[in-house]
Structures are given as C-alpha cells and as structure tokens.
Coordinates of C-alpha atoms in Angstrom, one line a residue:
Chain A
M1 CA 38.3 118.9 35.7
T2 CA 42.0 118.2 35.5
I3 CA 44.3 117.2 38.6
R4 CA 48.1 118.2 38.9
L5 CA 50.4 116.0 40.7
H6 CA 53.8 116.9 40.9
V7 CA 56.0 113.8 41.1
W8 CA 60.1 113.3 41.6
G9 CA 62.7 111.2 42.7
E10 CA 66.0 110.6 42.8
R11 CA 66.1 107.6 40.0
A12 CA 63.9 106.1 37.6
C13 CA 63.3 103.7 35.1
F14 CA 60.7 103.8 32.4
T15 CA 61.7 100.6 30.5
R16 CA 61.9 100.6 26.9
P17 CA 60.1 97.5 25.5
E18 CA 62.4 96.6 23.0
M19 CA 65.2 96.8 25.5
K20 CA 64.0 94.5 28.4
S21 CA 67.1 92.6 29.2
E22 CA 69.5 94.9 29.8
R23 CA 66.6 97.4 30.5
V24 CA 67.1 100.9 29.1
S25 CA 65.0 103.7 30.4
Y26 CA 63.1 106.5 27.7
D27 CA 64.4 109.7 28.4
V28 CA 60.9 110.8 30.0
M29 CA 58.3 109.2 31.8
T30 CA 55.6 106.9 30.0
P31 CA 51.8 107.8 30.4
S32 CA 51.3 104.5 31.6
A33 CA 53.7 105.0 34.3
A34 CA 52.3 108.1 35.0
R35 CA 48.5 106.2 34.9
G36 CA 50.4 103.7 37.7
I37 CA 51.4 106.7 40.2
L38 CA 48.2 108.1 39.9
E39 CA 46.2 104.9 40.6
A40 CA 49.0 104.1 43.6
I41 CA 47.4 107.1 45.2
H42 CA 43.8 106.8 44.5
W43 CA 41.7 104.1 41.9
K44 CA 38.6 102.7 41.6
P45 CA 37.2 99.7 38.9
A46 CA 34.9 102.5 38.1
I47 CA 37.3 105.1 36.5
R48 CA 39.8 105.2 34.3
W49 CA 42.7 107.8 34.5
H50 CA 43.9 109.8 30.9
V51 CA 47.2 111.4 31.5
D52 CA 46.7 114.5 28.9
R53 CA 50.2 115.9 29.6
I54 CA 53.6 115.6 31.3
H55 CA 55.6 118.9 32.2
V56 CA 59.2 117.5 32.2
L57 CA 61.0 119.5 35.1
K58 CA 64.6 118.6 35.2
P59 CA 67.2 118.0 32.0
V60 CA 67.6 113.9 31.3
R61 CA 70.5 112.2 33.0
F62 CA 71.4 108.6 32.0
Q63 CA 73.3 106.6 34.8
S64 CA 74.0 102.7 34.4
I65 CA 73.3 100.2 37.1
R66 CA 74.7 96.9 37.1
R67 CA 72.9 94.1 39.5
N68 CA 72.5 90.3 40.1
E69 CA 68.9 89.4 38.9
V70 CA 67.3 85.8 39.1
G71 CA 66.6 84.6 35.5
A72 CA 63.9 83.0 36.5
K73 CA 60.2 83.3 37.5
A74 CA 58.2 81.6 40.0
S75 CA 56.8 78.4 38.3
A76 CA 53.1 78.1 38.8
A77 CA 52.9 74.5 37.9
N78 CA 55.5 73.8 40.9
A79 CA 53.1 75.4 43.3
R80 CA 50.2 73.3 42.2
S81 CA 52.0 70.0 42.6
A82 CA 52.8 71.9 45.7
M83 CA 49.1 72.5 46.7
A84 CA 48.5 68.9 45.7
R85 CA 50.6 67.6 47.9
G86 CA 50.1 70.0 51.0
T87 CA 54.2 70.6 51.3
T88 CA 56.6 73.5 50.4
E89 CA 59.0 71.1 49.9
G90 CA 61.4 72.0 47.4
L91 CA 59.7 75.0 45.8
G92 CA 62.4 77.0 46.1
L93 CA 63.9 79.2 43.8
V94 CA 67.9 78.9 43.8
V95 CA 69.3 82.4 43.2
D96 CA 73.0 81.1 42.4
E97 CA 72.2 79.5 39.9
N98 CA 69.5 81.5 38.1
R99 CA 72.0 84.4 38.1
Q100 CA 71.7 87.0 35.5
Q101 CA 74.3 90.5 35.5
R102 CA 72.2 92.9 33.8
A103 CA 73.3 96.5 33.2
S104 CA 70.3 99.1 33.7
L105 CA 70.6 102.8 32.1
V106 CA 68.4 104.7 34.4
L107 CA 67.5 108.2 35.0
I108 CA 68.3 110.2 38.0
D109 CA 67.5 113.0 39.4
V110 CA 63.6 113.6 37.9
A111 CA 61.0 115.7 38.5
Y112 CA 57.5 115.9 36.3
V113 CA 54.3 117.4 36.5
V114 CA 51.4 114.5 35.1
E115 CA 48.1 116.9 33.9
A116 CA 45.1 114.2 34.2
H117 CA 41.6 113.0 34.6
F118 CA 39.5 110.1 34.5
T119 CA 36.1 108.9 32.5
M120 CA 34.0 106.8 34.4
T121 CA 34.1 103.3 33.0
D122 CA 30.7 101.0 32.7
R123 CA 31.3 99.4 35.7
A124 CA 30.4 102.8 37.7
G125 CA 28.0 102.3 40.2
P126 CA 25.5 105.0 41.1
E127 CA 27.1 105.8 44.1
D128 CA 30.5 106.8 41.9
G129 CA 29.7 110.2 41.1
A130 CA 32.8 112.0 39.6
A131 CA 32.9 114.8 42.3
K132 CA 33.6 112.0 45.0
H133 CA 36.5 110.6 43.1
I134 CA 38.4 113.7 42.5
S135 CA 37.8 114.8 46.3
M136 CA 39.0 111.5 47.4
F137 CA 42.0 111.6 45.2
N138 CA 42.6 115.4 45.7
R139 CA 42.2 114.5 49.6
R140 CA 45.2 111.7 49.7
A141 CA 47.3 113.6 47.2
A142 CA 47.2 116.7 49.4
Q143 CA 48.2 114.7 52.3
G144 CA 50.4 112.5 51.1
Q145 CA 48.1 109.1 51.8
C146 CA 48.5 106.7 49.0
F147 CA 47.4 103.0 48.0
H148 CA 50.7 101.7 48.4
R149 CA 54.3 104.0 47.2
P150 CA 54.1 105.0 43.8
C151 CA 57.0 104.4 41.6
L152 CA 58.7 105.8 39.2
G153 CA 58.8 102.9 36.7
V154 CA 60.5 100.0 39.3
R155 CA 60.0 99.5 42.3
E156 CA 63.2 99.6 43.8
F157 CA 63.1 103.4 42.7
A158 CA 60.1 105.5 45.3
A159 CA 58.4 108.4 43.9
E160 CA 57.6 111.1 46.2
F161 CA 55.0 113.2 45.2
A162 CA 52.8 116.1 46.0
L163 CA 49.6 117.9 45.0
V164 CA 49.8 121.1 42.7
P165 CA 46.2 122.7 44.0
E166 CA 44.1 123.9 41.9
G167 CA 45.2 127.9 40.9
A168 CA 48.5 127.3 42.0
P169 CA 51.6 128.2 39.9
L170 CA 53.5 124.8 38.6
P171 CA 56.7 124.0 40.5
P172 CA 60.2 125.6 38.5
S173 CA 61.4 123.9 35.6
E174 CA 65.1 123.3 35.7
L175 CA 65.5 122.5 31.8
P176 CA 67.9 125.1 30.0
D177 CA 66.3 126.7 27.3
D178 CA 68.0 124.7 24.3
K179 CA 66.5 121.3 25.6
R180 CA 63.0 122.6 26.2
D181 CA 62.5 121.3 22.6
A182 CA 62.7 117.9 21.6
D183 CA 61.1 114.8 19.7
F184 CA 61.9 111.4 21.4
G185 CA 61.1 109.0 18.8
W186 CA 58.2 107.0 19.5
M187 CA 57.2 106.0 23.2
L188 CA 55.4 103.7 25.0
H189 CA 51.5 105.3 25.5
D190 CA 50.1 102.2 27.5
I191 CA 49.1 98.8 26.9
D192 CA 45.9 98.2 25.6
F193 CA 44.3 95.6 27.9
A194 CA 41.1 95.1 26.5
H195 CA 43.0 93.5 23.5
G196 CA 45.4 91.1 24.3
N197 CA 47.7 93.7 26.2
E198 CA 49.1 95.0 23.2
A199 CA 51.6 98.0 23.9
R200 CA 50.9 100.9 21.4
F201 CA 52.8 104.4 20.7
F202 CA 52.8 107.4 20.3
R203 CA 54.7 110.2 19.2
A204 CA 56.4 111.7 22.1
Q205 CA 57.3 115.7 21.5
M206 CA 58.4 118.1 24.1
R207 CA 57.6 121.8 23.3
N208 CA 58.7 124.2 26.0
G209 CA 58.9 122.1 28.8
V210 CA 55.5 119.7 28.2
I211 CA 54.5 116.6 26.4
D212 CA 51.4 116.6 24.9
V213 CA 49.9 113.4 25.2
P214 CA 47.4 112.4 22.4
P215 CA 44.0 110.3 24.0
F216 CA 44.5 106.3 24.1
A217 CA 41.8 106.4 21.1
S218 CA 42.9 108.6 19.0
E219 CA 44.5 108.3 15.4
Q220 CA 47.9 109.4 16.7
V221 CA 48.3 106.4 18.8
V222 CA 49.2 103.0 16.9
G223 CA 50.0 99.6 18.1
Chain B
M1 CA 49.2 83.7 62.1
S2 CA 48.7 87.4 63.7
T3 CA 46.6 89.9 62.2
P4 CA 47.4 91.9 58.5
V5 CA 49.2 95.2 58.7
T6 CA 47.1 97.6 58.8
N7 CA 49.3 100.5 59.2
R8 CA 51.4 102.5 56.9
H9 CA 55.4 102.7 57.5
E10 CA 58.0 104.5 56.2
F11 CA 61.1 103.7 57.6
V12 CA 65.0 104.5 57.8
L13 CA 67.7 102.5 58.4
Y14 CA 71.5 103.8 59.0
F15 CA 74.3 100.6 58.9
D16 CA 77.9 100.9 58.6
V17 CA 80.8 99.4 57.1
T18 CA 84.1 99.3 58.4
N19 CA 87.1 97.9 55.8
G20 CA 84.9 96.3 54.0
N21 CA 83.2 96.2 51.0
P22 CA 79.3 96.4 51.2
N23 CA 78.2 95.8 47.9
G24 CA 80.6 95.0 44.7
D25 CA 79.7 96.4 41.5
P26 CA 80.0 93.8 38.6
D27 CA 80.3 96.8 36.3
A28 CA 83.9 98.0 38.1
G29 CA 85.5 94.9 38.5
N30 CA 83.4 94.4 42.1
M31 CA 84.7 97.7 43.7
P32 CA 82.4 99.0 45.9
R33 CA 79.1 100.6 43.9
L34 CA 79.5 104.9 43.5
D35 CA 77.3 107.4 42.5
P36 CA 79.6 108.6 40.0
E37 CA 78.7 112.0 40.0
T38 CA 78.4 112.6 43.8
N39 CA 81.1 109.7 44.8
L40 CA 78.5 109.1 47.3
G41 CA 78.5 104.6 47.4
L42 CA 75.2 102.4 46.8
V43 CA 74.2 100.0 48.3
T44 CA 71.2 98.2 45.7
D45 CA 67.6 97.1 47.2
V46 CA 68.4 93.6 46.3
A47 CA 71.7 93.6 48.3
L48 CA 69.7 94.3 51.2
K49 CA 66.6 92.5 50.5
R50 CA 68.9 89.2 50.1
K51 CA 70.4 89.8 53.6
V52 CA 66.9 90.0 55.1
R53 CA 65.7 86.9 53.4
N54 CA 69.0 85.1 54.6
Y55 CA 68.3 86.3 58.2
V56 CA 64.6 85.5 58.0
S57 CA 65.3 81.6 56.8
I58 CA 67.9 81.4 60.0
A59 CA 66.4 82.7 62.5
S60 CA 62.6 81.8 62.0
D61 CA 60.5 79.0 61.1
N62 CA 59.0 80.8 57.8
R63 CA 60.5 79.3 54.6
I64 CA 61.9 81.6 52.1
Y65 CA 61.1 80.9 48.0
M66 CA 64.5 82.6 46.8
S67 CA 66.7 80.6 48.5
E68 CA 70.1 80.2 48.3
G69 CA 71.7 77.1 48.0
S70 CA 70.0 73.3 47.3
T71 CA 69.2 71.8 43.7
L72 CA 66.0 72.5 41.6
N73 CA 66.3 70.0 39.1
L74 CA 65.3 67.0 41.4
L75 CA 61.9 68.9 43.0
H76 CA 61.2 69.8 39.2
K77 CA 61.4 66.1 38.6
E78 CA 59.1 65.6 40.9
A79 CA 56.7 69.1 40.4
W80 CA 56.2 66.6 36.7
T81 CA 55.7 63.7 38.0
A82 CA 52.8 65.1 40.0
V83 CA 51.5 67.6 37.4
M84 CA 51.8 65.4 34.5
P85 CA 48.6 63.6 34.4
P86 CA 46.1 66.1 34.5
V87 CA 48.5 68.7 31.9
A88 CA 47.8 67.9 28.6
K89 CA 46.4 71.9 28.3
A90 CA 49.3 74.1 27.9
D91 CA 47.1 77.0 26.6
D92 CA 44.1 76.1 29.3
Y93 CA 44.9 78.2 31.3
K94 CA 45.2 81.4 29.7
K95 CA 41.8 82.5 29.9
L96 CA 39.1 80.4 31.7
P97 CA 37.5 82.5 34.8
K98 CA 38.0 79.7 36.6
E99 CA 41.3 78.9 36.4
E100 CA 41.5 82.6 37.5
A101 CA 40.7 81.6 40.6
K102 CA 42.7 78.9 40.9
A103 CA 45.5 81.2 40.1
R104 CA 44.3 83.6 42.8
E105 CA 44.2 80.5 45.4
L106 CA 47.7 79.3 43.9
T107 CA 48.9 82.7 44.8
A108 CA 47.5 82.8 47.9
W109 CA 48.7 79.5 48.9
M110 CA 52.7 80.8 47.6
C111 CA 51.9 83.8 50.3
S112 CA 50.6 82.2 53.2
N113 CA 53.7 79.7 52.8
F114 CA 56.3 81.8 52.0
W115 CA 57.8 84.7 54.0
D116 CA 59.4 86.6 50.8
V117 CA 56.4 86.0 48.8
R118 CA 54.4 87.7 51.0
T119 CA 56.8 90.8 52.2
F120 CA 58.4 91.5 48.7
G121 CA 55.8 89.9 46.2
A122 CA 57.2 87.1 43.2
V123 CA 56.8 86.8 39.4
M124 CA 54.5 83.7 39.1
S125 CA 53.6 82.9 35.5
T126 CA 54.7 80.0 33.2
G127 CA 52.6 80.4 30.7
V128 CA 49.9 79.6 33.7
N129 CA 48.9 83.2 34.7
A130 CA 49.2 83.0 38.2
G131 CA 49.6 86.5 38.4
Q132 CA 52.3 88.8 40.0
V133 CA 52.5 89.3 43.7
R134 CA 52.9 92.8 44.4
G135 CA 54.7 92.6 48.1
P136 CA 54.1 95.3 50.6
V137 CA 57.5 96.1 51.8
Q138 CA 59.8 98.3 49.1
F139 CA 63.1 99.2 49.1
S140 CA 65.0 102.0 47.8
F141 CA 69.0 102.5 47.1
A142 CA 71.2 103.0 49.9
K143 CA 73.1 105.7 49.6
S144 CA 76.1 106.8 51.7
V145 CA 75.8 110.0 53.4
E146 CA 79.0 111.1 52.8
P147 CA 81.7 110.4 49.9
I148 CA 83.2 107.5 50.2
L149 CA 86.7 106.3 49.4
P150 CA 87.2 103.2 47.7
L151 CA 90.4 101.7 48.2
E152 CA 91.9 98.9 46.3
I153 CA 94.2 96.2 48.5
S154 CA 96.9 94.1 46.8
I155 CA 97.2 91.2 48.6
T156 CA 99.5 87.8 48.4
R157 CA 98.8 84.2 48.3
M158 CA 101.8 82.0 49.4
A159 CA 100.6 78.9 46.7
A160 CA 99.7 78.7 42.8
T161 CA 96.7 77.4 41.3
T162 CA 98.2 75.5 38.5
E163 CA 101.6 74.1 38.0
K164 CA 102.4 76.3 35.2
D165 CA 101.8 79.1 37.8
A166 CA 104.1 77.7 40.1
E167 CA 107.0 77.6 37.8
E168 CA 106.3 80.9 36.5
K169 CA 106.0 83.1 40.0
G170 CA 107.6 80.9 42.1
G171 CA 104.6 80.2 43.4
R172 CA 102.7 83.0 44.6
T173 CA 99.9 85.1 43.5
M174 CA 99.3 88.6 43.7
G175 CA 95.1 89.4 44.1
R176 CA 93.1 92.5 45.1
K177 CA 90.4 93.1 47.6
H178 CA 88.1 96.6 47.5
I179 CA 87.3 97.9 50.6
V180 CA 85.8 101.2 52.3
P181 CA 87.5 102.3 54.8
Y182 CA 84.7 103.8 56.7
G183 CA 80.9 104.5 55.2
L184 CA 77.8 105.3 56.6
Y185 CA 74.7 104.5 54.5
R186 CA 71.4 105.3 54.7
V187 CA 68.1 103.7 53.4
H188 CA 64.8 104.4 52.9
G189 CA 61.8 101.8 52.7
Y190 CA 57.9 101.9 52.6
V191 CA 55.7 99.1 54.0
S192 CA 52.1 99.7 51.9
A193 CA 49.6 98.5 54.1
P194 CA 46.8 97.8 51.6
L195 CA 48.9 95.4 49.9
A196 CA 49.6 93.5 53.5
S197 CA 45.7 93.6 54.4
H198 CA 43.3 94.5 51.1
P199 CA 40.8 91.5 50.8
V200 CA 42.4 90.9 47.3
K201 CA 45.6 92.3 46.6
G202 CA 46.6 91.7 50.3
T203 CA 49.5 89.3 50.1
G204 CA 48.5 88.7 54.5
F205 CA 52.2 90.3 55.4
S206 CA 50.8 90.1 59.3
E207 CA 52.6 92.0 62.3
D208 CA 54.7 89.2 63.7
D209 CA 56.3 89.2 60.0
L210 CA 56.1 92.9 60.2
E211 CA 58.0 92.4 63.5
L212 CA 60.2 89.7 61.8
L213 CA 61.5 92.4 59.4
W214 CA 62.2 95.0 61.9
Q215 CA 64.6 92.2 63.8
A216 CA 66.1 91.2 60.5
L217 CA 66.8 95.0 59.3
G218 CA 68.8 95.2 63.1
S219 CA 70.4 91.9 62.9
M220 CA 70.8 90.8 59.1
F221 CA 74.6 92.2 59.4
D222 CA 75.6 90.2 62.4
H223 CA 74.7 86.7 60.2
D224 CA 76.7 88.1 56.9
R225 CA 80.2 88.0 57.6
S226 CA 82.5 87.1 55.0
A227 CA 85.9 88.1 53.7
A228 CA 85.0 90.8 52.0
R229 CA 82.4 92.3 54.0
G230 CA 84.5 93.6 56.0
E231 CA 82.7 94.9 59.9
M232 CA 79.1 95.9 58.6
A233 CA 76.2 96.5 61.7
S234 CA 72.6 98.2 61.6
R235 CA 72.9 101.7 63.5
K236 CA 69.9 103.0 63.8
L237 CA 66.4 102.0 62.6
I238 CA 63.6 104.7 62.7
V239 CA 60.0 103.7 61.9
F240 CA 57.1 106.1 61.4
R241 CA 54.2 104.0 61.8
H242 CA 50.6 106.1 60.9
Q243 CA 47.4 105.5 62.2
S244 CA 45.8 104.9 59.0
A245 CA 46.4 102.1 56.0
L246 CA 47.0 104.9 53.6
G247 CA 48.7 107.5 55.7
N248 CA 48.5 110.3 58.0
A249 CA 51.3 112.3 56.4
Q250 CA 53.6 112.7 52.9
A251 CA 56.5 110.3 53.2
Q252 CA 58.9 113.1 52.3
S253 CA 58.2 114.8 55.7
L254 CA 58.8 112.3 57.6
F255 CA 62.0 111.4 56.3
E256 CA 63.6 115.1 56.4
R257 CA 62.9 114.9 60.2
V258 CA 65.7 112.9 60.3
R259 CA 69.0 113.9 59.9
T260 CA 72.7 113.6 59.5
L261 CA 74.8 115.2 61.5
R262 CA 78.7 115.0 60.7
A263 CA 80.4 115.3 64.6
Y264 CA 84.2 116.6 65.4
Q265 CA 85.4 117.6 69.0
G266 CA 81.9 118.4 69.7
V267 CA 80.7 120.5 67.2
A268 CA 78.4 118.9 64.9
Y269 CA 76.6 120.1 61.3
E270 CA 73.7 118.8 59.2
I271 CA 75.5 117.0 56.1
G272 CA 74.9 118.8 53.4
S273 CA 74.3 122.4 54.9
E274 CA 76.3 125.4 54.0
P275 CA 78.2 125.5 57.5
Y276 CA 79.0 122.0 57.1
Y277 CA 80.9 122.4 53.9
A278 CA 82.7 125.6 55.0
S279 CA 84.2 123.5 58.1
T280 CA 85.0 120.1 57.3
D281 CA 87.8 121.1 54.9
N282 CA 90.2 120.4 57.7
W283 CA 88.4 117.9 59.6
P284 CA 90.2 114.2 59.5
P285 CA 87.3 112.0 57.5
A286 CA 85.2 109.9 59.2
R287 CA 86.0 106.3 60.6
L288 CA 83.9 106.0 63.6
W289 CA 80.0 105.4 63.8
E290 CA 80.3 108.1 66.8
D291 CA 81.8 110.6 64.5
Y292 CA 78.3 110.8 63.1
R293 CA 74.7 111.9 64.8
V294 CA 71.4 111.3 63.7
S295 CA 69.1 113.5 64.8
V296 CA 65.1 112.6 64.6
D297 CA 62.7 115.8 64.4
R298 CA 59.9 114.9 67.0
D299 CA 58.3 118.5 67.2
N300 CA 54.9 119.0 65.9
L301 CA 54.6 115.4 64.6
P302 CA 51.3 115.6 62.1
P303 CA 48.4 113.7 64.0
G304 CA 48.3 109.6 63.8
I305 CA 51.9 109.3 63.4
E306 CA 54.1 107.9 65.7
I307 CA 57.7 107.6 65.8
I308 CA 59.5 104.4 66.3
E309 CA 63.5 103.4 67.6
R310 CA 65.1 100.8 67.6

C-alpha cells in the first residue's frame, strides 16, 4: 500500500551533515526529510514511514543566503536553577553578543513526489489497523490537513503538499533530458534513533528523474 | 492564561518600506536583500521574528528569551552557584527516564515563562537533553510583490574619526546608505494548533498569545524606527482561521485567494498576470501603498474557514 505525495516550495535546505555551520543543502530531498513531511501530516507511535522513491520534478538550482544567527543554545542548567529559584531573572539569551553570520546555500523552486509506505511497530495496539492509518493519511493529505506545517528541511521554508490519488498520473516533470540521470554521491538516508542517533548514508542515484531509496535496514545503507 | 490555541491558522501580511532598507544582506555590504534571479526583494523570517519579539517585550509583561542587550555573564555565575552542588554528574542527564521527565518539566517551565519559547520554540541542550521545543508559529521569507530597485545613497559627515583622517580629508568623511525607494512585501505564516495544545508536544501557546501575535504583526514597525529603516508599516493582515486543529483546507488554496493588484489611473491588474506584463511598460514605478490593491476572494470559501482582516 503505497502513498504518493506531491510536495513543493520556493526554497529548501536539506543540510549536508558535513557542512552544518555554513549550511549547504544536498541537491535533492533526503529520505529523512521526506519522512518528516509525512509525519507532519500523520504519524502515531504505532506506525513507521518508509520512503521508497523520490521523484525530482524540477532542475536543481542553488542560491546563497547569509543571515545573522544566534551562536548559542538555551542552557538547560540555567533553566533548572531558575526553576529552583522560582524566577526567570537573567534567563535571557543576549543575541547581540552571541552573533554568528552564517551563509546558507539553499535550493530554490523545488518540487518532488514522495512515494512511501508504512509498517506497524511493536507499539501498535489492537485498534491500529493499517487500513485505518492509510485512510487517515489520505484524508488529511487530500484536504490539506496537517498536524503541523511540514517544511523543506528547515522551518522557514514551508512545504505545500497535495496527495497524488491512486491511479492518477504524476505531476509533469520539468527536468531537462540531460539532467534526468545523476549520481548525487553518498547522502543521508536517516538517523538511526535506536542506536545512539547515528547518521546512516546511501548512494543516491537518480535514474530518469527518480531516486530509488533502499530500505533502511538493507546492506546498501551504511553508517 | 487563556486556553491553548486549538485552531489552525494561516496568515498573509503585507508591509511596505519607503526610502529605507527593510533587511540588509551581510553578503552584499548590507544592501537590501534581493533574489538575484527575479530582483524581488526579500526579508528573512528571522528579521521579522526579531521585530515581533521586540514588540512583545515592550507591549506586554511577557518575557522574551532571545533578548537584546543586558549581560549574560553575571547571570551565568548566578546559575552556577545555584546549580553547582548537585552537578557532579554531567553524564547523568543523558538517558535516565527520570531525567527525561525532569527535562520535560524544564521545557514546560520555559514555555510558560517565555513568550518567544512557546511561540517560536527553542533549542535547549547543553549536554542535558532538555530537548527542543517546536513552536506553533512559523514564518516564511517575505518577498516583494514587484522587483525592487536598491539605491546607494552617498552621504557626508562634517567630522572625522581620527586625527589622521582629519588631516588627510579635511575633517570630512563619506558614508553610504542603501535604500529601497518603495517596496511592498508579502509574507506567509502558519500557526500549527497541535504544537500549541497537544498534551505532550504543545507549548501552551494561548489565544491571548495569538492575539498578541496579531497585534505585534500590525504594530511591530512602529517601534522599530531607525536611520536605516526609513518608513516601514504593516499594511494588511489577512488571517485564515480553520475550525479544526488539523485544518479544513489546503494552505496554498487559501493563500491563492489573496491577490495583489497594481493600480494605475483606475486600472488594476493582478501582478504576474499576462495583461499586467503587457500594460505596465509605460507606467511609472509604484511609490505608494495606494499604487497597489489587495483583493481577498471570499467566494465559495471551504466550510470551516473564517477570514479575519485586520
């Protein structure tokens, strides 16, 4: 039971893990980001989404954006001591003193079709039928409902989405003929949350505009 | 505290700038940001969030976590003295479920005490996994409705900074200002209700907070005057309120109902439409809010959608 979701947006940033401080996006959407979009529409601990295929509908184009960002994270230790004191006195983070200017190389004008299915996890109860979850997802995606607004890699780049109903043709691809086959090299597949949040990678190859994503547990996925 | 928000929202905000720089680009010597392919002006999401935070901190009693000014180090010392005794165990925080509950408590406390944490979220991790808070409110980049023309204005100053300058340049120095003569910008935003009211993931972002957010979007430029900004003003806020938490219509279909028209001598064409391109050749450039019209299509609204204009 495969679902197909058409997602698109003006910008996207699927950050390469090796280039995080000055963010550089992968050329295409990662399976991990695609899973996040599906989970934004429908997810329960009872199910796990698996991305099977990613169709790339538009040529890959980059643009650089430099922004002032904050170079610190909120300190949990400070928050704890403030809780103990019962006052928020001095918990703020001073942005002017924690400035970092960072450039991001982001994708512009992207559109994909994500093909995915889900499996039941061991947290599924007797009330969790696959049919129930599939129809919930389809109903939400068709009506534009979502748990939270899905995004294309980072939250400032919101994703628009539409369900591609069963049997309906895929949205037309704008990839030129000489760009339909590409080797994107090693790309993040997903994070292995069961084993210490390790990143795992796969060889992303596009054939005729489609990237086949190997199953997370297969031998083609290395960590 | 009123109740957490249980309706999904999308909003469109129009704001304009006259003879000012709405958002400088550090990569381009602080020129107004441009999309190099279309020459449309940009204002980043973070620039707008900064203004919202600043407005909320002066217009209400809410505290803001990501603040400007004040010193951190003193407070760090304070925190250290308060935390030092029990912390001989940096690694203890990482995996115990007990601590996870503690972390959740911590997150909840931060949310209830800081307006911007419960609105936009925050990353709280300094070796202690207090997790991340995803806030319900999400902004995208603001984009001008037509290409903008950044101008570089040279200015002079009748004083010099150093004695050397004073001798060499006769006591005068030159500077530069970048301005946009006029630009109307449009930004889209989202409020994801479950992230406000969900029992586990919700930040407790309430209806009062939402009202404050709308207020901030309307008035944030009135309290952000500076030499660089010129005249900026929020012009129109159109909010789509869904009846349910998950939403009753596709966001893009709602955004498409809001159209920007360019008006000249009583004629208005939708920007980006064919007749618009064909007829604007001999029009003077837009220099006023009155040169634009915003139309909101209210026909055949999907059931459960309410349009609020402010």
